[in-house]
């Protein structure tokens, strides 16, 4: 006797459909699973056997062979339990096989037959819908999460014993289907942010730079002595970023679902992620990896912010692995048996002190904060961040000490809502400009499209030409200055990129300057 049902597994963060083939034949009672199963899949033999018996079904006393096809893909996880159990019951004649046709079965079985949730349901169902499957059977705890995928009927299940009535009934009265909940998601609003830039006194030029960063999704580095508010400023960056659209929310939710970090399955991830790994993190923890590669911090920060506090404290090896993802916006991890690809389109925000002690250039005159770092120590400190990595950071912003007058509240700080309003206007401008191109932000421009959309006026081009030689800019820095200038023009509502837009963009490349800024005016 032969039967077949459809299940799925995760390959990185993407879903893969798997055909679960069941064969019952005469011989000594035993059960084997073939098709490159891992340990968790092999252990499903005992889980399925106990669950079937404890739910009032008869476990066949025959030779049972379960094949997971295609056989050349490594099968991982516990999502096959439900498919294997129902496949055995249908093949042995205890359930109607027709009731399982064109259905996707996902779920982990407990020994008493209850069906437990599994990670990565969104990716699995999305792959099934693309292959024409319109009915998915998932654990009840995954049902609302599964409802975010349009074009399929979601059937929640909580116990294996339910199928004795549900699948042998002539009607669908025992089945509860969930309507797609995507339309409802649009009405859900993110919780009000507790953090606000109104709490930050002074630093207006830094807020301006952060507003440029958020408007064009440009990477930013904050440089200043301790206590000037670098971390506080960076942590409020998500409060002014443009909201994610439906596709971005779905992509981020898929990553968190696949990595098992999905805290609330009732709704999509609406707020842009903000990840702050500690400086002791390994390269595998940052970009992803392991025996079975899982998403790293840069993938968990997809469409959001990756904040690296005290950037030079990270090891050189860890920082250098950021270079390729920052350009390609993907992470490719190769293993002997498979190659995994994780999305990594993030905004890098980082902070650092100007020297090892933190007080270089911050002497107040009383000698209390004088820097005693030698030139050698200063060079060693800055050498921890390579030139190629600095080239990929669009904005280098100095964060000085705040005068007492600003701390005393004599000047009204700019709030997050005011900044967000301007950022969203710039975002709408970019959306209209790049419609139909697949580009969302100015930071994604390159090649022909950068020359098309980032065309400079004559005076702006002349200023950038002089600066290129005087500051010793690289070609990558040249391109990034144009992108930042384009974003500054968008914030001002200007269709043209003029000289003052380029001048402001040049001010945000402080670590590239080989001479004093006054030399530009000569």
PDB file of C-alpha atoms in Angstrom, residues 156-333:
ATOM      1  CA  UNK A 156      -6.072  25.035  12.556  1.00  0.00           C
ATOM      2  CA  UNK A 157      -5.614  21.754  14.432  1.00  0.00           C
ATOM      3  CA  UNK A 158      -4.953  21.178  18.100  1.00  0.00           C
ATOM      4  CA  UNK A 159      -5.069  17.363  18.454  1.00  0.00           C
ATOM      5  CA  UNK A 160      -4.539  14.344  16.244  1.00  0.00           C
ATOM      6  CA  UNK A 161      -7.768  12.752  17.518  1.00  0.00           C
ATOM      7  CA  UNK A 162      -9.767  15.488  15.777  1.00  0.00           C
ATOM      8  CA  UNK A 163      -8.925  13.999  12.402  1.00  0.00           C
ATOM      9  CA  UNK A 164     -10.891  10.835  13.116  1.00  0.00           C
ATOM     10  CA  UNK A 165     -14.042  12.957  12.711  1.00  0.00           C
ATOM     11  CA  UNK A 166     -12.757  15.792  10.593  1.00  0.00           C
ATOM     12  CA  UNK A 167     -11.368  13.879   7.620  1.00  0.00           C
ATOM     13  CA  UNK A 168     -13.862  11.020   7.479  1.00  0.00           C
ATOM     14  CA  UNK A 169     -16.918  13.279   7.667  1.00  0.00           C
ATOM     15  CA  UNK A 170     -18.964  13.837   4.518  1.00  0.00           C
ATOM     16  CA  UNK A 171     -19.280  17.536   5.277  1.00  0.00           C
ATOM     17  CA  UNK A 172     -16.917  20.246   6.380  1.00  0.00           C
ATOM     18  CA  UNK A 173     -18.837  20.950   9.581  1.00  0.00           C
ATOM     19  CA  UNK A 174     -15.913  19.849  11.698  1.00  0.00           C
ATOM     20  CA  UNK A 175     -13.468  22.145   9.975  1.00  0.00           C
ATOM     21  CA  UNK A 176     -12.700  25.694  11.068  1.00  0.00           C
ATOM     22  CA  UNK A 177     -11.084  27.853   8.422  1.00  0.00           C
ATOM     23  CA  UNK A 178      -9.444  31.185   9.054  1.00  0.00           C
ATOM     24  CA  UNK A 179      -9.861  34.038   6.604  1.00  0.00           C
ATOM     25  CA  UNK A 180      -6.672  35.805   5.586  1.00  0.00           C
ATOM     26  CA  UNK A 181      -5.918  38.441   8.183  1.00  0.00           C
ATOM     27  CA  UNK A 182      -3.769  40.680   6.034  1.00  0.00           C
ATOM     28  CA  UNK A 183      -6.510  43.269   5.589  1.00  0.00           C
ATOM     29  CA  UNK A 184      -6.864  43.542   9.350  1.00  0.00           C
ATOM     30  CA  UNK A 185      -3.144  44.160   9.715  1.00  0.00           C
ATOM     31  CA  UNK A 186      -3.361  47.506   7.966  1.00  0.00           C
ATOM     32  CA  UNK A 187      -5.461  48.884  10.804  1.00  0.00           C
ATOM     33  CA  UNK A 188      -3.050  47.809  13.508  1.00  0.00           C
ATOM     34  CA  UNK A 189      -0.891  50.647  14.732  1.00  0.00           C
ATOM     35  CA  UNK A 190       2.489  50.273  16.361  1.00  0.00           C
ATOM     36  CA  UNK A 191       2.674  51.023  20.036  1.00  0.00           C
ATOM     37  CA  UNK A 192       3.649  54.520  20.908  1.00  0.00           C
ATOM     38  CA  UNK A 193       7.394  54.883  21.252  1.00  0.00           C
ATOM     39  CA  UNK A 194       8.611  55.619  24.738  1.00  0.00           C
ATOM     40  CA  UNK A 195      11.777  57.201  23.308  1.00  0.00           C
ATOM     41  CA  UNK A 196      11.623  60.576  21.599  1.00  0.00           C
ATOM     42  CA  UNK A 197      14.203  62.990  20.260  1.00  0.00           C
ATOM     43  CA  UNK A 198      12.480  65.677  22.326  1.00  0.00           C
ATOM     44  CA  UNK A 199      14.279  64.091  25.297  1.00  0.00           C
ATOM     45  CA  UNK A 200      17.669  64.936  23.745  1.00  0.00           C
ATOM     46  CA  UNK A 201      18.830  68.461  24.502  1.00  0.00           C
ATOM     47  CA  UNK A 202      20.907  70.198  21.863  1.00  0.00           C
ATOM     48  CA  UNK A 203      22.822  68.246  19.183  1.00  0.00           C
ATOM     49  CA  UNK A 204      20.660  69.775  16.450  1.00  0.00           C
ATOM     50  CA  UNK A 205      23.240  69.087  13.737  1.00  0.00           C
ATOM     51  CA  UNK A 206      23.409  65.431  14.817  1.00  0.00           C
ATOM     52  CA  UNK A 207      19.623  65.169  14.644  1.00  0.00           C
ATOM     53  CA  UNK A 208      19.810  66.668  11.173  1.00  0.00           C
ATOM     54  CA  UNK A 209      22.315  63.980  10.147  1.00  0.00           C
ATOM     55  CA  UNK A 210      20.136  61.244  11.633  1.00  0.00           C
ATOM     56  CA  UNK A 211      17.174  62.639   9.723  1.00  0.00           C
ATOM     57  CA  UNK A 212      19.189  62.412   6.491  1.00  0.00           C
ATOM     58  CA  UNK A 213      20.204  58.873   7.421  1.00  0.00           C
ATOM     59  CA  UNK A 214      16.610  57.783   8.018  1.00  0.00           C
ATOM     60  CA  UNK A 215      15.272  59.513   4.902  1.00  0.00           C
ATOM     61  CA  UNK A 216      17.637  57.715   2.539  1.00  0.00           C
ATOM     62  CA  UNK A 217      18.550  54.665   4.668  1.00  0.00           C
ATOM     63  CA  UNK A 218      22.200  55.792   4.790  1.00  0.00           C
ATOM     64  CA  UNK A 219      24.703  54.177   7.159  1.00  0.00           C
ATOM     65  CA  UNK A 220      25.893  56.536   9.903  1.00  0.00           C
ATOM     66  CA  UNK A 221      28.784  56.707  12.392  1.00  0.00           C
ATOM     67  CA  UNK A 222      28.631  58.952  15.484  1.00  0.00           C
ATOM     68  CA  UNK A 223      32.001  60.076  16.882  1.00  0.00           C
ATOM     69  CA  UNK A 224      32.380  61.857  20.196  1.00  0.00           C
ATOM     70  CA  UNK A 225      33.627  61.709  23.808  1.00  0.00           C
ATOM     71  CA  UNK A 226      31.746  59.777  26.500  1.00  0.00           C
ATOM     72  CA  UNK A 227      28.516  61.268  27.781  1.00  0.00           C
ATOM     73  CA  UNK A 228      27.590  63.305  24.718  1.00  0.00           C
ATOM     74  CA  UNK A 229      24.517  61.192  23.908  1.00  0.00           C
ATOM     75  CA  UNK A 230      25.713  59.023  21.004  1.00  0.00           C
ATOM     76  CA  UNK A 231      23.880  55.896  22.164  1.00  0.00           C
ATOM     77  CA  UNK A 232      20.779  57.824  23.169  1.00  0.00           C
ATOM     78  CA  UNK A 233      20.618  59.470  19.738  1.00  0.00           C
ATOM     79  CA  UNK A 234      21.131  56.214  17.849  1.00  0.00           C
ATOM     80  CA  UNK A 235      18.510  54.289  19.835  1.00  0.00           C
ATOM     81  CA  UNK A 236      15.863  56.789  18.802  1.00  0.00           C
ATOM     82  CA  UNK A 237      16.595  56.373  15.102  1.00  0.00           C
ATOM     83  CA  UNK A 238      13.696  53.919  14.478  1.00  0.00           C
ATOM     84  CA  UNK A 239      11.221  56.511  15.797  1.00  0.00           C
ATOM     85  CA  UNK A 240      11.767  58.718  12.734  1.00  0.00           C
ATOM     86  CA  UNK A 241      12.173  56.060  10.048  1.00  0.00           C
ATOM     87  CA  UNK A 242       9.461  55.613   7.398  1.00  0.00           C
ATOM     88  CA  UNK A 243       6.972  52.830   8.207  1.00  0.00           C
ATOM     89  CA  UNK A 244       7.383  49.464   6.550  1.00  0.00           C
ATOM     90  CA  UNK A 245       5.035  48.542   3.726  1.00  0.00           C
ATOM     91  CA  UNK A 246       3.157  45.231   3.653  1.00  0.00           C
ATOM     92  CA  UNK A 247       5.869  43.342   1.782  1.00  0.00           C
ATOM     93  CA  UNK A 248       8.630  44.602   4.074  1.00  0.00           C
ATOM     94  CA  UNK A 249       6.593  43.604   7.147  1.00  0.00           C
ATOM     95  CA  UNK A 250       6.023  40.148   5.716  1.00  0.00           C
ATOM     96  CA  UNK A 251       9.721  39.700   4.879  1.00  0.00           C
ATOM     97  CA  UNK A 252      10.817  40.708   8.390  1.00  0.00           C
ATOM     98  CA  UNK A 253       8.177  38.506  10.003  1.00  0.00           C
ATOM     99  CA  UNK A 254       9.352  35.529   7.938  1.00  0.00           C
ATOM    100  CA  UNK A 255      12.894  35.955   9.280  1.00  0.00           C
ATOM    101  CA  UNK A 256      11.749  36.156  12.907  1.00  0.00           C
ATOM    102  CA  UNK A 257       9.412  33.214  12.428  1.00  0.00           C
ATOM    103  CA  UNK A 258      12.159  31.074  10.879  1.00  0.00           C
ATOM    104  CA  UNK A 259      14.644  31.963  13.626  1.00  0.00           C
ATOM    105  CA  UNK A 260      12.162  31.177  16.425  1.00  0.00           C
ATOM    106  CA  UNK A 261      12.152  34.773  17.695  1.00  0.00           C
ATOM    107  CA  UNK A 262       8.551  35.551  16.757  1.00  0.00           C
ATOM    108  CA  UNK A 263       7.169  36.919  20.029  1.00  0.00           C
ATOM    109  CA  UNK A 264       3.582  37.650  18.923  1.00  0.00           C
ATOM    110  CA  UNK A 265       2.063  35.416  16.255  1.00  0.00           C
ATOM    111  CA  UNK A 266      -1.136  37.466  16.160  1.00  0.00           C
ATOM    112  CA  UNK A 267       0.241  40.183  13.913  1.00  0.00           C
ATOM    113  CA  UNK A 268       3.044  41.002  11.530  1.00  0.00           C
ATOM    114  CA  UNK A 269       6.169  42.792  12.703  1.00  0.00           C
ATOM    115  CA  UNK A 270       5.199  46.414  12.125  1.00  0.00           C
ATOM    116  CA  UNK A 271       8.074  48.300  13.723  1.00  0.00           C
ATOM    117  CA  UNK A 272      11.437  48.374  12.027  1.00  0.00           C
ATOM    118  CA  UNK A 273      13.873  46.068  13.873  1.00  0.00           C
ATOM    119  CA  UNK A 274      16.585  47.581  16.061  1.00  0.00           C
ATOM    120  CA  UNK A 275      19.375  45.144  16.939  1.00  0.00           C
ATOM    121  CA  UNK A 276      22.233  45.988  19.329  1.00  0.00           C
ATOM    122  CA  UNK A 277      24.709  43.071  19.544  1.00  0.00           C
ATOM    123  CA  UNK A 278      27.446  43.172  22.176  1.00  0.00           C
ATOM    124  CA  UNK A 279      30.998  43.758  20.983  1.00  0.00           C
ATOM    125  CA  UNK A 280      31.982  40.219  22.037  1.00  0.00           C
ATOM    126  CA  UNK A 281      29.747  38.714  19.332  1.00  0.00           C
ATOM    127  CA  UNK A 282      31.362  36.258  16.907  1.00  0.00           C
ATOM    128  CA  UNK A 283      31.365  36.560  13.129  1.00  0.00           C
ATOM    129  CA  UNK A 284      28.879  33.673  12.889  1.00  0.00           C
ATOM    130  CA  UNK A 285      26.580  35.363  15.390  1.00  0.00           C
ATOM    131  CA  UNK A 286      26.648  38.566  13.367  1.00  0.00           C
ATOM    132  CA  UNK A 287      26.141  37.248   9.825  1.00  0.00           C
ATOM    133  CA  UNK A 288      24.604  33.858  10.651  1.00  0.00           C
ATOM    134  CA  UNK A 289      26.005  30.374  10.729  1.00  0.00           C
ATOM    135  CA  UNK A 290      26.258  27.187  12.735  1.00  0.00           C
ATOM    136  CA  UNK A 291      26.038  23.524  11.750  1.00  0.00           C
ATOM    137  CA  UNK A 292      22.554  24.273  10.448  1.00  0.00           C
ATOM    138  CA  UNK A 293      22.922  27.981   9.538  1.00  0.00           C
ATOM    139  CA  UNK A 294      20.483  30.326  11.219  1.00  0.00           C
ATOM    140  CA  UNK A 295      19.962  34.058  10.599  1.00  0.00           C
ATOM    141  CA  UNK A 296      22.488  36.312  12.318  1.00  0.00           C
ATOM    142  CA  UNK A 297      22.043  39.778  13.765  1.00  0.00           C
ATOM    143  CA  UNK A 298      22.327  41.505  10.398  1.00  0.00           C
ATOM    144  CA  UNK A 299      19.453  39.410   9.033  1.00  0.00           C
ATOM    145  CA  UNK A 300      17.386  40.043  12.156  1.00  0.00           C
ATOM    146  CA  UNK A 301      17.986  43.752  11.456  1.00  0.00           C
ATOM    147  CA  UNK A 302      16.634  43.382   7.891  1.00  0.00           C
ATOM    148  CA  UNK A 303      14.748  46.550   6.864  1.00  0.00           C
ATOM    149  CA  UNK A 304      15.724  48.068  10.216  1.00  0.00           C
ATOM    150  CA  UNK A 305      18.752  49.296  12.163  1.00  0.00           C
ATOM    151  CA  UNK A 306      21.870  47.412  13.247  1.00  0.00           C
ATOM    152  CA  UNK A 307      23.516  49.471  15.991  1.00  0.00           C
ATOM    153  CA  UNK A 308      27.141  48.718  16.877  1.00  0.00           C
ATOM    154  CA  UNK A 309      28.014  50.647  20.025  1.00  0.00           C
ATOM    155  CA  UNK A 310      31.740  51.307  20.575  1.00  0.00           C
ATOM    156  CA  UNK A 311      32.640  50.172  17.076  1.00  0.00           C
ATOM    157  CA  UNK A 312      36.436  49.789  17.586  1.00  0.00           C
ATOM    158  CA  UNK A 313      35.806  47.312  20.446  1.00  0.00           C
ATOM    159  CA  UNK A 314      34.498  44.769  17.951  1.00  0.00           C
ATOM    160  CA  UNK A 315      37.180  42.480  16.580  1.00  0.00           C
ATOM    161  CA  UNK A 316      38.576  43.246  13.136  1.00  0.00           C
ATOM    162  CA  UNK A 317      37.360  39.889  11.814  1.00  0.00           C
ATOM    163  CA  UNK A 318      33.783  40.568  12.900  1.00  0.00           C
ATOM    164  CA  UNK A 319      33.721  44.032  11.350  1.00  0.00           C
ATOM    165  CA  UNK A 320      35.156  42.901   8.036  1.00  0.00           C
ATOM    166  CA  UNK A 321      32.356  40.381   7.464  1.00  0.00           C
ATOM    167  CA  UNK A 322      29.979  43.348   7.223  1.00  0.00           C
ATOM    168  CA  UNK A 323      31.534  44.647   4.018  1.00  0.00           C
ATOM    169  CA  UNK A 324      29.877  42.310   1.517  1.00  0.00           C
ATOM    170  CA  UNK A 325      26.360  42.370   3.075  1.00  0.00           C
ATOM    171  CA  UNK A 326      26.415  46.171   3.218  1.00  0.00           C
ATOM    172  CA  UNK A 327      26.914  46.248  -0.555  1.00  0.00           C
ATOM    173  CA  UNK A 328      24.913  43.243  -1.759  1.00  0.00           C
ATOM    174  CA  UNK A 329      22.244  43.239   1.001  1.00  0.00           C
ATOM    175  CA  UNK A 330      22.415  39.436   1.154  1.00  0.00           C
ATOM    176  CA  UNK A 331      24.451  36.937   3.173  1.00  0.00           C
ATOM    177  CA  UNK A 332      25.487  33.713   1.475  1.00  0.00           C
ATOM    178  CA  UNK A 333      26.705  30.927   3.777  1.00  0.00           C
TER     179      UNK A 333
END
